[in-house]
Amino acid sequence: MDLYDEILGRTARLEAPYILGPEPRTYAELVAAAEQVAAALRRTGIRQGERVELCFDVGFLFAAVLLGVVAADGVGVLVSPHWTPHECDRVRKLSTPRFSLLPAGRTMPNDSFTRPAPIRRTGIGLLAHPIESQPCEPGDAMLIYTSGSSATPKGAVLTRRNLDTNVRGINTYLELCPEDRSAVFTPTAYAYAVSQALTHALATAAVYPVPDGMVRPQRVTQAIEETRLTCLAANPTVFKALLSAQQIEPHDLSSLRVVMSAGQFLEWDVVARLEAAC
């Protein structure tokens, strides 16, 4: 049983919170939404390995489609709702998705005329594209366009086994547990956002989405204080912004038990400042 089967087949702690904040949602709601997404894709004729474009901010809907696409044997293609039409066009031409999922009532940045059909009771919309493309290999789960530190983004395929190994490893070394509560604000076209959504779902931990946290770091520190969050993950550039926000508008960060950095070199000075702030 991999992490997807374990999350979607869960029978305990379904009333536990998955989403904290102004619009709280439970694990029962997450599983139900994911199953609705999978059922809608099957009704629309998805074949194993066909690619599905996902265009969401961090939060409940993003986690639901991550689970629902794989449950339908599709392969998710991560697209940021904040990309330019040119960036979206490039990824669509390279990935040739058969379907798109996005918030109901919204349109893709590169297609402002076509509106998705709503998947009932989910807040998610579905589009089918009249194209033919070669399906991905069995076991593939996700396609992420990444450039590392420079150059033009290239597609990287993640399998269910890749994700299962990564998520379980992170949960083990962080000792993530149902009592943990984390701020999430990483752009959803990044593997980091996927990792945060799935690690917490596997551990039945809770997340507090801050969609504009990258540009308004004080909202992250405010959420930590008000909701007594226990985990914070970001890259050093974001940590510097959070520390600067703390100097202007201090918040109590003492509830944090884990602060994790990745993606860039972390200077010792930033480590010392984070320790002092927490």
Coordinates of N, CA and C in Angstrom, one line a residue, residues 19 56-63 81-82 183-189 193-194 196-197 207-213:
I19 N -7.3 21.3 6.9 CA -7.0 22.8 6.7 C -7.4 23.6 7.9
F56 N -3.7 25.5 -9.3 CA -4.3 25.9 -8.0 C -3.2 26.6 -7.2
D57 N -3.7 27.4 -6.2 CA -2.9 27.9 -5.1 C -2.8 26.8 -4.0
V58 N -2.0 27.0 -3.0 CA -1.9 26.1 -1.9 C -3.2 26.1 -1.2
G59 N -3.5 24.9 -0.6 CA -4.7 24.8 0.1 C -5.5 23.5 -0.1
F60 N -6.7 23.5 0.2 CA -7.6 22.3 0.2 C -7.7 21.7 -1.2
L61 N -8.1 22.6 -2.2 CA -8.3 22.1 -3.6 C -7.0 21.5 -4.2
F62 N -5.9 22.1 -3.9 CA -4.6 21.6 -4.4 C -4.4 20.2 -3.9
A63 N -4.6 20.0 -2.6 CA -4.4 18.6 -2.1 C -5.4 17.6 -2.7
P81 N -1.0 29.2 -11.1 CA -2.0 30.2 -11.5 C -1.4 31.6 -11.7
H82 N -0.1 31.7 -11.2 CA 0.6 33.0 -11.3 C 1.5 33.1 -12.5
A183 N 2.4 26.0 8.5 CA 2.1 27.0 7.5 C 2.6 26.5 6.1
V184 N 1.7 26.7 5.1 CA 2.1 26.3 3.7 C 1.9 27.5 2.8
F185 N 2.9 27.8 2.0 CA 2.8 29.0 1.1 C 3.7 28.9 -0.1
T186 N 4.4 27.7 -0.3 CA 5.3 27.6 -1.4 C 4.4 27.5 -2.7
P187 N 4.9 28.2 -3.8 CA 4.1 28.1 -5.1 C 3.9 26.6 -5.5
T188 N 2.7 26.4 -6.0 CA 2.3 25.0 -6.3 C 2.9 24.4 -7.5
A189 N 3.7 25.1 -8.3 CA 4.4 24.5 -9.4 C 5.7 23.8 -8.9
A193 N 5.8 22.2 -2.7 CA 4.4 22.3 -2.3 C 3.7 20.9 -2.3
V194 N 4.1 20.1 -3.3 CA 3.6 18.7 -3.3 C 4.0 18.0 -2.0
Q196 N 4.8 19.1 0.9 CA 4.1 19.6 2.1 C 2.7 19.1 2.2
A197 N 2.0 19.1 1.0 CA 0.6 18.6 1.0 C 0.5 17.1 1.4
V207 N -2.6 21.8 8.1 CA -1.9 22.8 7.4 C -2.7 24.1 7.4
Y208 N -2.0 25.2 7.4 CA -2.6 26.6 7.4 C -2.1 27.2 6.1
P209 N -3.0 27.3 5.1 CA -2.5 27.9 3.8 C -2.4 29.4 3.9
V210 N -1.3 29.9 3.4 CA -1.1 31.4 3.3 C -0.7 31.6 1.8
P211 N -1.7 31.7 0.9 CA -1.4 31.8 -0.5 C -0.4 32.9 -0.9
D212 N -0.5 34.0 -0.2 CA 0.3 35.2 -0.5 C 1.5 35.3 0.4
G213 N 1.9 34.2 1.1 CA 2.9 34.3 2.1 C 4.3 34.6 1.6

